[in-house]
Structure formats: structure tokens, C-alpha cells
């Protein structure tokens, strides 16, 4: 297995690096011009090593990127954003990150899923797609050199909501259609500009993405009066996870205060959480391997994938 050129970093190292980056930015000026939506939409990367369907719908598949070497490799589960719709790209753009991570010796499971403007998407289908994609990953680890003991879920924007939900699955009521009895454990999460708290950030999600609660969490019923009881990571704390919330200083879709607020709630509940702010970065710099922010994003992912003794 090819070794990264630098070791996976601890949480303390990530915090220190974020502070150093902020100081350097203040001294030397902001990074390159922050990326815009058009720059993000133009992102692409290498073809995957393999593609696997986990359902019959066109959007129900995942891409596997394998590093060179024998492994076993730590695994980053990538979940794209796009405001839960097809309009703003998705899995293709995250191939940019996937290729960069594979070059560092990290296997990638890049997940596509049904969105709110696709048949079967929204509640409960989008969440059921996440369950099925992770179940398929667990099955494929028997045939490929994947170390699922070192697994981190990495999501951008709407994908941040979904990966933070993945970590919360053990708290979902058994009566929910989203419940799965033996989910693949997701204990390490990196949320990149994540819009994770559907309850408390409903107004922001509506203004940033044009999405309403009913599209993402369903509508109340006698059997399910609280639509956040099985959809909202902020209502499923503590869940034993550690979350690194990485947000661009200039992110207007998911401003830094969102990351700080979620981290504070997670810590108050007893879970581990930290925030990394990317100096001079937009919402789109967070997922571009060629951006000035990439070194800090990469270090956050490597910190989440570090062996437990090194965290």
C-alpha cells in the first residue's frame, strides 16, 4: 500500500493547523479567489475502479476508488451535496476528491442517491438509499481490501446532513422505516459545509436551497408526530460519533455559525466535535482538491481515519 507523505493527523493537530492557517492568511492575504458554483460544477476526476448498483433506480449506485497496492485501505464514504436536488451536480464533482484521496492511500466509496426531485427520493427513500449503500459497502469489503475499522463518512452541504445522519442511525426508533437493525458503524464524520440540523436550521435550508422540511423529513402523522425523530442528526444525540465540521470562512450556504452551533450541541450531549474554518474559502472550495483549502480538508479526513490510538 502506498503510504501518505504525511501521517494521519490527530484532532489536536487539526485545530493547531487551522489556527496556523488563519494566522498565515491574515499575514499573507486571503487564498486564491474563492470558488463559485460554476467552478464547482466543472469539477471532475478519474474514473472509479468499479461501480456497483444497490437498487434498480438510475441513481442507486456507488463508485469504488481503490489506491495502488495491496491494502487493506482505510475507507472514506463520500456523499455529495447539491441541495438535495439534481440541479447542482453530485457524484461526478466528488470524483475530484475521490481521486486525490485514493492517491493518498485511502479507498473511497462515492455514493449517488435519489434526490427530492427524483422518483422515490426525499423521505424515506433518500435515507433508505444511504442505508442500502452502506450495506453494500459492508458486503464488498469481503471481496476488496477495505479496512472498515478505519472508516469515515465525508459529506458536503446536503451530503453533510446525510453523513451526520448515518452516524446517528443507532438512535433511530425501531418503528421508523429508516431503521436498520445492524448498521455498519459510522463513528467518524467529516461534514463539509454541512446543513445537518433540519429542525433548527429550517429557515437557512429554505433560503440557501429552497427546500422545505416536508421534502427532507416527511409530514407528521399519528404514528410519526415528530418528523425529526428519525431524520435529524441534531435530535439523535448522543450517538457515540466524532464529527469534524469544516466550513469555509466565506461560506454563505452553510455559514460558520452553523458548524459552531452543531458542535456545541454535540459536545453538550457527550459526543466529540470540533470545528475547522477554512480561511478565505467559499462553500465550493471545501470539496476541490485543487483549492487553497484542500490541505486542511485533507488533514481533517486523515485525522478521522487515523487509528484510534493516534486520535
PDB file of C-alpha atoms in Angstrom:
ATOM      1  CA  UNK A   1       0.000   0.000   0.000  1.00  0.00           C
ATOM      2  CA  UNK A   2       1.410   3.457  -0.818  1.00  0.00           C
ATOM      3  CA  UNK A   3       1.929   5.486   2.310  1.00  0.00           C
ATOM      4  CA  UNK A   4       0.715   9.084   2.633  1.00  0.00           C
ATOM      5  CA  UNK A   5       3.520  11.624   2.507  1.00  0.00           C
ATOM      6  CA  UNK A   6       2.496  12.781   5.991  1.00  0.00           C
ATOM      7  CA  UNK A   7       0.903  10.798   8.826  1.00  0.00           C
ATOM      8  CA  UNK A   8      -2.803  10.963   9.602  1.00  0.00           C
ATOM      9  CA  UNK A   9      -3.322  13.846  11.982  1.00  0.00           C
ATOM     10  CA  UNK A  10      -4.917  13.954  15.422  1.00  0.00           C
ATOM     11  CA  UNK A  11      -7.798  16.242  16.357  1.00  0.00           C
ATOM     12  CA  UNK A  12      -5.398  18.473  18.287  1.00  0.00           C
ATOM     13  CA  UNK A  13      -3.173  18.748  15.245  1.00  0.00           C
ATOM     14  CA  UNK A  14      -6.151  19.733  13.103  1.00  0.00           C
ATOM     15  CA  UNK A  15      -7.061  22.523  15.492  1.00  0.00           C
ATOM     16  CA  UNK A  16      -3.467  23.737  15.541  1.00  0.00           C
ATOM     17  CA  UNK A  17      -3.224  23.644  11.762  1.00  0.00           C
ATOM     18  CA  UNK A  18      -6.465  25.585  11.425  1.00  0.00           C
ATOM     19  CA  UNK A  19      -5.068  28.246  13.737  1.00  0.00           C
ATOM     20  CA  UNK A  20      -1.804  28.421  11.819  1.00  0.00           C
ATOM     21  CA  UNK A  21      -3.690  28.688   8.533  1.00  0.00           C
ATOM     22  CA  UNK A  22      -5.782  31.537   9.840  1.00  0.00           C
ATOM     23  CA  UNK A  23      -2.658  33.366  11.039  1.00  0.00           C
ATOM     24  CA  UNK A  24      -0.887  32.814   7.744  1.00  0.00           C
ATOM     25  CA  UNK A  25      -3.943  34.028   5.848  1.00  0.00           C
ATOM     26  CA  UNK A  26      -4.054  37.229   7.878  1.00  0.00           C
ATOM     27  CA  UNK A  27      -0.379  37.860   7.250  1.00  0.00           C
ATOM     28  CA  UNK A  28      -0.173  36.919   3.599  1.00  0.00           C
ATOM     29  CA  UNK A  29      -3.668  37.824   2.378  1.00  0.00           C
ATOM     30  CA  UNK A  30      -6.570  35.545   1.531  1.00  0.00           C
ATOM     31  CA  UNK A  31      -6.125  32.446  -0.629  1.00  0.00           C
ATOM     32  CA  UNK A  32      -6.947  32.465  -4.326  1.00  0.00           C
ATOM     33  CA  UNK A  33     -10.295  33.922  -5.357  1.00  0.00           C
ATOM     34  CA  UNK A  34     -12.994  31.824  -3.690  1.00  0.00           C
ATOM     35  CA  UNK A  35     -14.626  29.271  -5.963  1.00  0.00           C
ATOM     36  CA  UNK A  36     -18.089  29.903  -7.349  1.00  0.00           C
ATOM     37  CA  UNK A  37     -20.848  27.478  -8.294  1.00  0.00           C
ATOM     38  CA  UNK A  38     -19.658  27.334 -11.913  1.00  0.00           C
ATOM     39  CA  UNK A  39     -16.175  26.309 -10.721  1.00  0.00           C
ATOM     40  CA  UNK A  40     -17.687  23.552  -8.609  1.00  0.00           C
ATOM     41  CA  UNK A  41     -19.866  22.302 -11.447  1.00  0.00           C
ATOM     42  CA  UNK A  42     -16.755  21.988 -13.637  1.00  0.00           C
ATOM     43  CA  UNK A  43     -15.024  19.642 -11.174  1.00  0.00           C
ATOM     44  CA  UNK A  44     -14.337  16.081 -12.261  1.00  0.00           C
ATOM     45  CA  UNK A  45     -11.828  13.357 -11.553  1.00  0.00           C
ATOM     46  CA  UNK A  46     -10.599   9.916 -12.541  1.00  0.00           C
ATOM     47  CA  UNK A  47     -12.906   7.043 -13.372  1.00  0.00           C
ATOM     48  CA  UNK A  48     -13.684   4.729 -10.453  1.00  0.00           C
ATOM     49  CA  UNK A  49     -12.129   1.301 -10.080  1.00  0.00           C
ATOM     50  CA  UNK A  50     -15.611  -0.213 -10.084  1.00  0.00           C
ATOM     51  CA  UNK A  51     -19.281   0.806  -9.921  1.00  0.00           C
ATOM     52  CA  UNK A  52     -21.984  -1.111  -8.036  1.00  0.00           C
ATOM     53  CA  UNK A  53     -25.757  -0.760  -8.006  1.00  0.00           C
ATOM     54  CA  UNK A  54     -27.531  -1.072  -4.672  1.00  0.00           C
ATOM     55  CA  UNK A  55     -31.010  -0.689  -6.189  1.00  0.00           C
ATOM     56  CA  UNK A  56     -32.827  -0.601  -9.515  1.00  0.00           C
ATOM     57  CA  UNK A  57     -33.245   3.187  -9.873  1.00  0.00           C
ATOM     58  CA  UNK A  58     -30.684   5.040 -12.043  1.00  0.00           C
ATOM     59  CA  UNK A  59     -29.368   6.972  -9.031  1.00  0.00           C
ATOM     60  CA  UNK A  60     -28.925   3.960  -6.765  1.00  0.00           C
ATOM     61  CA  UNK A  61     -25.249   3.190  -7.149  1.00  0.00           C
ATOM     62  CA  UNK A  62     -21.842   3.784  -5.611  1.00  0.00           C
ATOM     63  CA  UNK A  63     -18.353   4.099  -7.053  1.00  0.00           C
ATOM     64  CA  UNK A  64     -15.314   2.416  -5.547  1.00  0.00           C
ATOM     65  CA  UNK A  65     -11.903   4.068  -5.896  1.00  0.00           C
ATOM     66  CA  UNK A  66      -9.009   1.834  -4.869  1.00  0.00           C
ATOM     67  CA  UNK A  67      -5.465   3.070  -4.245  1.00  0.00           C
ATOM     68  CA  UNK A  68      -2.485   1.296  -5.742  1.00  0.00           C
ATOM     69  CA  UNK A  69      -1.100  -1.509  -3.577  1.00  0.00           C
ATOM     70  CA  UNK A  70      -2.469  -4.429  -1.604  1.00  0.00           C
ATOM     71  CA  UNK A  71      -4.159  -2.697   1.330  1.00  0.00           C
ATOM     72  CA  UNK A  72      -6.161  -3.100   3.418  1.00  0.00           C
ATOM     73  CA  UNK A  73      -7.067   0.559   2.944  1.00  0.00           C
ATOM     74  CA  UNK A  74      -8.939   2.947   5.210  1.00  0.00           C
ATOM     75  CA  UNK A  75     -12.247   3.984   3.653  1.00  0.00           C
ATOM     76  CA  UNK A  76     -13.801   7.404   3.085  1.00  0.00           C
ATOM     77  CA  UNK A  77     -17.509   7.289   2.264  1.00  0.00           C
ATOM     78  CA  UNK A  78     -18.205  10.387   0.144  1.00  0.00           C
ATOM     79  CA  UNK A  79     -21.721  11.808  -0.065  1.00  0.00           C
ATOM     80  CA  UNK A  80     -22.253  14.756  -2.379  1.00  0.00           C
ATOM     81  CA  UNK A  81     -24.440  17.783  -1.816  1.00  0.00           C
ATOM     82  CA  UNK A  82     -26.453  19.811  -4.292  1.00  0.00           C
ATOM     83  CA  UNK A  83     -29.353  20.981  -2.099  1.00  0.00           C
ATOM     84  CA  UNK A  84     -30.915  17.510  -2.262  1.00  0.00           C
ATOM     85  CA  UNK A  85     -31.771  18.073  -5.963  1.00  0.00           C
ATOM     86  CA  UNK A  86     -30.328  17.075  -9.349  1.00  0.00           C
ATOM     87  CA  UNK A  87     -29.758  20.688 -10.375  1.00  0.00           C
ATOM     88  CA  UNK A  88     -26.392  21.249  -8.717  1.00  0.00           C
ATOM     89  CA  UNK A  89     -24.224  18.318  -9.710  1.00  0.00           C
ATOM     90  CA  UNK A  90     -23.290  15.487  -7.408  1.00  0.00           C
ATOM     91  CA  UNK A  91     -21.245  12.330  -7.645  1.00  0.00           C
ATOM     92  CA  UNK A  92     -19.260  13.489 -10.690  1.00  0.00           C
ATOM     93  CA  UNK A  93     -17.919  16.546  -8.868  1.00  0.00           C
ATOM     94  CA  UNK A  94     -16.798  14.466  -5.887  1.00  0.00           C
ATOM     95  CA  UNK A  95     -14.638  12.297  -8.148  1.00  0.00           C
ATOM     96  CA  UNK A  96     -12.223  15.227  -7.816  1.00  0.00           C
ATOM     97  CA  UNK A  97     -11.843  14.496  -4.097  1.00  0.00           C
ATOM     98  CA  UNK A  98     -12.021  10.750  -4.642  1.00  0.00           C
ATOM     99  CA  UNK A  99      -9.015  10.729  -6.948  1.00  0.00           C
ATOM    100  CA  UNK A 100      -6.988  12.872  -4.552  1.00  0.00           C
ATOM    101  CA  UNK A 101      -7.839  10.632  -1.593  1.00  0.00           C
ATOM    102  CA  UNK A 102      -7.007   7.448  -3.491  1.00  0.00           C
ATOM    103  CA  UNK A 103      -3.619   8.957  -4.308  1.00  0.00           C
ATOM    104  CA  UNK A 104      -3.071   9.252  -0.532  1.00  0.00           C
ATOM    105  CA  UNK A 105      -3.766   5.563   0.064  1.00  0.00           C
ATOM    106  CA  UNK A 106      -7.426   5.996   1.032  1.00  0.00           C
ATOM    107  CA  UNK A 107     -10.147   3.902  -0.599  1.00  0.00           C
ATOM    108  CA  UNK A 108     -13.289   5.847  -1.495  1.00  0.00           C
ATOM    109  CA  UNK A 109     -16.938   4.765  -1.632  1.00  0.00           C
ATOM    110  CA  UNK A 110     -18.568   7.600  -3.610  1.00  0.00           C
ATOM    111  CA  UNK A 111     -22.343   7.405  -3.161  1.00  0.00           C
ATOM    112  CA  UNK A 112     -25.115   8.509  -5.508  1.00  0.00           C
ATOM    113  CA  UNK A 113     -28.696   8.569  -4.230  1.00  0.00           C
ATOM    114  CA  UNK A 114     -32.239   9.547  -5.152  1.00  0.00           C
ATOM    115  CA  UNK A 115     -32.918  13.210  -4.501  1.00  0.00           C
ATOM    116  CA  UNK A 116     -36.142  15.045  -3.745  1.00  0.00           C
ATOM    117  CA  UNK A 117     -36.849  15.679  -7.444  1.00  0.00           C
ATOM    118  CA  UNK A 118     -36.418  12.010  -8.406  1.00  0.00           C
ATOM    119  CA  UNK A 119     -38.987   9.241  -8.126  1.00  0.00           C
ATOM    120  CA  UNK A 120     -38.667   7.671  -4.684  1.00  0.00           C
ATOM    121  CA  UNK A 121     -36.391  10.406  -3.349  1.00  0.00           C
ATOM    122  CA  UNK A 122     -36.912  12.510  -0.232  1.00  0.00           C
ATOM    123  CA  UNK A 123     -38.428  10.844   2.828  1.00  0.00           C
ATOM    124  CA  UNK A 124     -37.976   7.933   3.260  1.00  0.00           C
ATOM    125  CA  UNK A 125     -36.216   6.982   0.003  1.00  0.00           C
ATOM    126  CA  UNK A 126     -33.085   9.135   0.230  1.00  0.00           C
ATOM    127  CA  UNK A 127     -32.314   7.792   3.705  1.00  0.00           C
ATOM    128  CA  UNK A 128     -33.072   4.232   2.670  1.00  0.00           C
ATOM    129  CA  UNK A 129     -30.577   4.722  -0.166  1.00  0.00           C
ATOM    130  CA  UNK A 130     -27.928   5.660   2.381  1.00  0.00           C
ATOM    131  CA  UNK A 131     -28.719   2.511   4.354  1.00  0.00           C
ATOM    132  CA  UNK A 132     -28.502   0.348   1.238  1.00  0.00           C
ATOM    133  CA  UNK A 133     -25.268   1.968   0.042  1.00  0.00           C
ATOM    134  CA  UNK A 134     -23.585   1.295   3.386  1.00  0.00           C
ATOM    135  CA  UNK A 135     -24.917  -2.255   3.491  1.00  0.00           C
ATOM    136  CA  UNK A 136     -23.423  -2.871   0.055  1.00  0.00           C
ATOM    137  CA  UNK A 137     -20.102  -1.396   1.194  1.00  0.00           C
ATOM    138  CA  UNK A 138     -20.008  -3.868   4.079  1.00  0.00           C
ATOM    139  CA  UNK A 139     -20.634  -6.703   1.645  1.00  0.00           C
ATOM    140  CA  UNK A 140     -17.952  -5.539  -0.827  1.00  0.00           C
ATOM    141  CA  UNK A 141     -15.367  -5.342   1.956  1.00  0.00           C
ATOM    142  CA  UNK A 142     -15.317  -9.138   1.846  1.00  0.00           C
ATOM    143  CA  UNK A 143     -14.032  -9.066  -1.728  1.00  0.00           C
ATOM    144  CA  UNK A 144     -11.898  -5.916  -1.721  1.00  0.00           C
ATOM    145  CA  UNK A 145      -9.035  -4.846   0.594  1.00  0.00           C
ATOM    146  CA  UNK A 146     -11.077  -2.414   2.689  1.00  0.00           C
ATOM    147  CA  UNK A 147     -10.443  -1.755   6.378  1.00  0.00           C
ATOM    148  CA  UNK A 148     -13.875  -0.849   7.731  1.00  0.00           C
ATOM    149  CA  UNK A 149     -12.394  -0.371  11.209  1.00  0.00           C
ATOM    150  CA  UNK A 150     -10.943   2.837   9.772  1.00  0.00           C
ATOM    151  CA  UNK A 151     -13.967   4.366   8.093  1.00  0.00           C
ATOM    152  CA  UNK A 152     -15.056   7.992   7.915  1.00  0.00           C
ATOM    153  CA  UNK A 153     -18.168   9.414   6.282  1.00  0.00           C
ATOM    154  CA  UNK A 154     -17.440  12.673   4.457  1.00  0.00           C
ATOM    155  CA  UNK A 155     -20.346  14.746   3.180  1.00  0.00           C
ATOM    156  CA  UNK A 156     -20.673  18.154   1.552  1.00  0.00           C
ATOM    157  CA  UNK A 157     -23.600  20.508   2.141  1.00  0.00           C
ATOM    158  CA  UNK A 158     -26.756  18.340   1.840  1.00  0.00           C
ATOM    159  CA  UNK A 159     -24.356  15.393   1.978  1.00  0.00           C
ATOM    160  CA  UNK A 160     -23.169  16.706   5.329  1.00  0.00           C
ATOM    161  CA  UNK A 161     -26.696  16.263   6.619  1.00  0.00           C
ATOM    162  CA  UNK A 162     -26.764  12.712   5.313  1.00  0.00           C
ATOM    163  CA  UNK A 163     -23.397  11.606   6.725  1.00  0.00           C
ATOM    164  CA  UNK A 164     -24.194  13.089  10.113  1.00  0.00           C
ATOM    165  CA  UNK A 165     -27.458  11.138   9.944  1.00  0.00           C
ATOM    166  CA  UNK A 166     -25.512   7.953   9.110  1.00  0.00           C
ATOM    167  CA  UNK A 167     -23.630   8.275  12.384  1.00  0.00           C
ATOM    168  CA  UNK A 168     -26.926   8.708  14.238  1.00  0.00           C
ATOM    169  CA  UNK A 169     -28.623   5.560  12.897  1.00  0.00           C
ATOM    170  CA  UNK A 170     -28.277   3.594  16.157  1.00  0.00           C
ATOM    171  CA  UNK A 171     -30.653   6.134  17.773  1.00  0.00           C
ATOM    172  CA  UNK A 172     -33.440   5.748  15.194  1.00  0.00           C
ATOM    173  CA  UNK A 173     -36.636   4.204  16.618  1.00  0.00           C
ATOM    174  CA  UNK A 174     -37.327   0.626  15.527  1.00  0.00           C
ATOM    175  CA  UNK A 175     -40.772   1.727  14.327  1.00  0.00           C
ATOM    176  CA  UNK A 176     -39.221   4.007  11.674  1.00  0.00           C
ATOM    177  CA  UNK A 177     -38.982   2.971   8.002  1.00  0.00           C
ATOM    178  CA  UNK A 178     -35.401   4.228   8.230  1.00  0.00           C
ATOM    179  CA  UNK A 179     -34.453   1.788  10.978  1.00  0.00           C
ATOM    180  CA  UNK A 180     -31.878  -0.887  10.237  1.00  0.00           C
ATOM    181  CA  UNK A 181     -31.062  -3.488  12.861  1.00  0.00           C
ATOM    182  CA  UNK A 182     -27.315  -3.844  12.338  1.00  0.00           C
ATOM    183  CA  UNK A 183     -25.984  -0.778  10.529  1.00  0.00           C
ATOM    184  CA  UNK A 184     -22.355  -0.523   9.521  1.00  0.00           C
ATOM    185  CA  UNK A 185     -20.936   1.657  12.318  1.00  0.00           C
ATOM    186  CA  UNK A 186     -20.070   5.225  11.302  1.00  0.00           C
ATOM    187  CA  UNK A 187     -18.212   6.744  14.215  1.00  0.00           C
ATOM    188  CA  UNK A 188     -16.071   9.298  12.360  1.00  0.00           C
ATOM    189  CA  UNK A 189     -17.716  12.075  10.340  1.00  0.00           C
ATOM    190  CA  UNK A 190     -16.319  14.990   8.369  1.00  0.00           C
ATOM    191  CA  UNK A 191     -19.054  17.454   7.462  1.00  0.00           C
ATOM    192  CA  UNK A 192     -18.010  19.964   4.798  1.00  0.00           C
ATOM    193  CA  UNK A 193     -20.339  22.957   4.902  1.00  0.00           C
ATOM    194  CA  UNK A 194     -22.990  20.583   6.197  1.00  0.00           C
ATOM    195  CA  UNK A 195     -26.644  21.559   6.587  1.00  0.00           C
ATOM    196  CA  UNK A 196     -27.197  18.929   9.240  1.00  0.00           C
ATOM    197  CA  UNK A 197     -29.794  20.288  11.644  1.00  0.00           C
ATOM    198  CA  UNK A 198     -33.120  20.102   9.835  1.00  0.00           C
ATOM    199  CA  UNK A 199     -35.084  21.337  12.853  1.00  0.00           C
ATOM    200  CA  UNK A 200     -33.025  24.309  13.961  1.00  0.00           C
ATOM    201  CA  UNK A 201     -31.776  25.394  10.529  1.00  0.00           C
ATOM    202  CA  UNK A 202     -35.054  25.080   8.607  1.00  0.00           C
ATOM    203  CA  UNK A 203     -35.069  28.772   7.697  1.00  0.00           C
ATOM    204  CA  UNK A 204     -31.471  28.646   6.448  1.00  0.00           C
ATOM    205  CA  UNK A 205     -32.131  25.495   4.412  1.00  0.00           C
ATOM    206  CA  UNK A 206     -35.140  27.181   2.840  1.00  0.00           C
ATOM    207  CA  UNK A 207     -33.178  30.327   1.967  1.00  0.00           C
ATOM    208  CA  UNK A 208     -29.966  28.569   0.860  1.00  0.00           C
ATOM    209  CA  UNK A 209     -31.522  25.644  -1.012  1.00  0.00           C
ATOM    210  CA  UNK A 210     -35.223  26.295  -1.410  1.00  0.00           C
ATOM    211  CA  UNK A 211     -36.004  23.084   0.448  1.00  0.00           C
ATOM    212  CA  UNK A 212     -38.832  22.742   2.943  1.00  0.00           C
ATOM    213  CA  UNK A 213     -38.949  20.375   5.909  1.00  0.00           C
ATOM    214  CA  UNK A 214     -41.603  18.147   4.343  1.00  0.00           C
ATOM    215  CA  UNK A 215     -39.327  17.389   1.377  1.00  0.00           C
ATOM    216  CA  UNK A 216     -36.490  16.261   3.625  1.00  0.00           C
ATOM    217  CA  UNK A 217     -38.243  14.814   6.661  1.00  0.00           C
ATOM    218  CA  UNK A 218     -41.752  13.938   5.525  1.00  0.00           C
ATOM    219  CA  UNK A 219     -45.013  15.105   7.048  1.00  0.00           C
ATOM    220  CA  UNK A 220     -46.324  14.433  10.555  1.00  0.00           C
ATOM    221  CA  UNK A 221     -48.756  11.592  11.154  1.00  0.00           C
ATOM    222  CA  UNK A 222     -50.349   9.911  14.137  1.00  0.00           C
ATOM    223  CA  UNK A 223     -47.684   7.215  14.002  1.00  0.00           C
ATOM    224  CA  UNK A 224     -44.892   9.741  13.474  1.00  0.00           C
ATOM    225  CA  UNK A 225     -45.830  13.085  15.014  1.00  0.00           C
ATOM    226  CA  UNK A 226     -42.244  14.372  15.136  1.00  0.00           C
ATOM    227  CA  UNK A 227     -40.702  14.240  11.658  1.00  0.00           C
ATOM    228  CA  UNK A 228     -37.241  14.880  13.086  1.00  0.00           C
ATOM    229  CA  UNK A 229     -37.247  11.810  15.314  1.00  0.00           C
ATOM    230  CA  UNK A 230     -35.599   9.673  12.608  1.00  0.00           C
ATOM    231  CA  UNK A 231     -34.139  12.218  10.167  1.00  0.00           C
ATOM    232  CA  UNK A 232     -32.317  14.871  12.134  1.00  0.00           C
ATOM    233  CA  UNK A 233     -28.821  14.305  13.464  1.00  0.00           C
ATOM    234  CA  UNK A 234     -29.326  17.194  15.877  1.00  0.00           C
ATOM    235  CA  UNK A 235     -32.168  15.275  17.522  1.00  0.00           C
ATOM    236  CA  UNK A 236     -30.280  11.959  17.633  1.00  0.00           C
ATOM    237  CA  UNK A 237     -27.523  12.945  20.061  1.00  0.00           C
ATOM    238  CA  UNK A 238     -25.520  11.491  21.653  1.00  0.00           C
ATOM    239  CA  UNK A 239     -24.718   8.696  19.238  1.00  0.00           C
ATOM    240  CA  UNK A 240     -21.088   7.975  20.060  1.00  0.00           C
ATOM    241  CA  UNK A 241     -19.669   9.654  16.981  1.00  0.00           C
ATOM    242  CA  UNK A 242     -16.935  12.208  16.483  1.00  0.00           C
ATOM    243  CA  UNK A 243     -17.660  14.974  13.980  1.00  0.00           C
ATOM    244  CA  UNK A 244     -15.185  17.371  12.375  1.00  0.00           C
ATOM    245  CA  UNK A 245     -17.163  20.267  10.933  1.00  0.00           C
ATOM    246  CA  UNK A 246     -15.184  22.007   8.189  1.00  0.00           C
ATOM    247  CA  UNK A 247     -16.592  25.230   6.775  1.00  0.00           C
ATOM    248  CA  UNK A 248     -15.312  27.997   4.553  1.00  0.00           C
ATOM    249  CA  UNK A 249     -14.902  31.365   6.218  1.00  0.00           C
ATOM    250  CA  UNK A 250     -16.932  32.891   3.365  1.00  0.00           C
ATOM    251  CA  UNK A 251     -19.486  30.087   3.080  1.00  0.00           C
ATOM    252  CA  UNK A 252     -22.927  31.681   2.700  1.00  0.00           C
ATOM    253  CA  UNK A 253     -24.815  28.412   2.134  1.00  0.00           C
ATOM    254  CA  UNK A 254     -23.785  26.936   5.486  1.00  0.00           C
ATOM    255  CA  UNK A 255     -22.109  29.795   7.384  1.00  0.00           C
ATOM    256  CA  UNK A 256     -19.524  29.049  10.081  1.00  0.00           C
ATOM    257  CA  UNK A 257     -22.042  29.708  12.850  1.00  0.00           C
ATOM    258  CA  UNK A 258     -23.904  26.546  11.732  1.00  0.00           C
ATOM    259  CA  UNK A 259     -20.823  24.410  12.338  1.00  0.00           C
ATOM    260  CA  UNK A 260     -20.145  26.027  15.700  1.00  0.00           C
ATOM    261  CA  UNK A 261     -23.770  25.593  16.824  1.00  0.00           C
ATOM    262  CA  UNK A 262     -23.887  21.892  15.915  1.00  0.00           C
ATOM    263  CA  UNK A 263     -20.514  21.212  17.523  1.00  0.00           C
ATOM    264  CA  UNK A 264     -21.663  22.875  20.733  1.00  0.00           C
ATOM    265  CA  UNK A 265     -24.830  20.759  20.819  1.00  0.00           C
ATOM    266  CA  UNK A 266     -22.902  17.557  20.129  1.00  0.00           C
ATOM    267  CA  UNK A 267     -20.372  18.276  22.861  1.00  0.00           C
ATOM    268  CA  UNK A 268     -23.099  19.217  25.348  1.00  0.00           C
ATOM    269  CA  UNK A 269     -24.751  15.857  24.636  1.00  0.00           C
ATOM    270  CA  UNK A 270     -21.482  13.992  25.221  1.00  0.00           C
ATOM    271  CA  UNK A 271     -20.227  13.417  21.669  1.00  0.00           C
ATOM    272  CA  UNK A 272     -16.906  14.644  20.302  1.00  0.00           C
ATOM    273  CA  UNK A 273     -16.968  17.512  17.826  1.00  0.00           C
ATOM    274  CA  UNK A 274     -14.602  20.167  16.559  1.00  0.00           C
ATOM    275  CA  UNK A 275     -14.737  22.957  14.012  1.00  0.00           C
ATOM    276  CA  UNK A 276     -12.196  23.873  11.329  1.00  0.00           C
ATOM    277  CA  UNK A 277     -12.736  27.155   9.488  1.00  0.00           C
ATOM    278  CA  UNK A 278     -11.076  27.461   6.083  1.00  0.00           C
ATOM    279  CA  UNK A 279      -9.637  30.975   5.673  1.00  0.00           C
ATOM    280  CA  UNK A 280     -10.941  32.907   2.679  1.00  0.00           C
ATOM    281  CA  UNK A 281     -12.869  29.885   1.377  1.00  0.00           C
ATOM    282  CA  UNK A 282     -16.344  29.565  -0.099  1.00  0.00           C
ATOM    283  CA  UNK A 283     -18.832  26.700   0.072  1.00  0.00           C
ATOM    284  CA  UNK A 284     -17.233  25.189  -3.036  1.00  0.00           C
ATOM    285  CA  UNK A 285     -13.561  25.371  -2.013  1.00  0.00           C
ATOM    286  CA  UNK A 286     -14.465  22.797   0.636  1.00  0.00           C
ATOM    287  CA  UNK A 287     -14.557  19.948  -1.912  1.00  0.00           C
ATOM    288  CA  UNK A 288     -11.971  20.904  -4.532  1.00  0.00           C
ATOM    289  CA  UNK A 289      -8.647  19.078  -4.346  1.00  0.00           C
ATOM    290  CA  UNK A 290      -7.016  21.946  -6.237  1.00  0.00           C
ATOM    291  CA  UNK A 291      -8.223  24.694  -3.908  1.00  0.00           C
ATOM    292  CA  UNK A 292      -6.060  26.504  -1.385  1.00  0.00           C
ATOM    293  CA  UNK A 293      -8.253  24.926   1.305  1.00  0.00           C
ATOM    294  CA  UNK A 294      -7.548  21.334   0.323  1.00  0.00           C
ATOM    295  CA  UNK A 295      -4.599  20.740   2.690  1.00  0.00           C
ATOM    296  CA  UNK A 296      -6.798  21.490   5.705  1.00  0.00           C
ATOM    297  CA  UNK A 297      -9.700  19.434   4.344  1.00  0.00           C
ATOM    298  CA  UNK A 298      -7.362  16.518   3.685  1.00  0.00           C
ATOM    299  CA  UNK A 299      -5.886  16.724   7.178  1.00  0.00           C
ATOM    300  CA  UNK A 300      -9.383  16.620   8.686  1.00  0.00           C
ATOM    301  CA  UNK A 301     -10.212  13.482   6.691  1.00  0.00           C
ATOM    302  CA  UNK A 302      -6.907  11.844   7.597  1.00  0.00           C
ATOM    303  CA  UNK A 303      -7.478  12.704  11.256  1.00  0.00           C
ATOM    304  CA  UNK A 304     -10.850  10.961  11.124  1.00  0.00           C
ATOM    305  CA  UNK A 305      -9.220   7.894   9.545  1.00  0.00           C
ATOM    306  CA  UNK A 306      -6.296   7.678  11.940  1.00  0.00           C
ATOM    307  CA  UNK A 307      -6.026   4.550  14.100  1.00  0.00           C
ATOM    308  CA  UNK A 308      -7.872   5.009  17.380  1.00  0.00           C
ATOM    309  CA  UNK A 309      -4.634   5.168  19.359  1.00  0.00           C
ATOM    310  CA  UNK A 310      -3.465   8.143  17.304  1.00  0.00           C
ATOM    311  CA  UNK A 311      -6.614  10.280  17.660  1.00  0.00           C
TER     312      UNK A 311
END
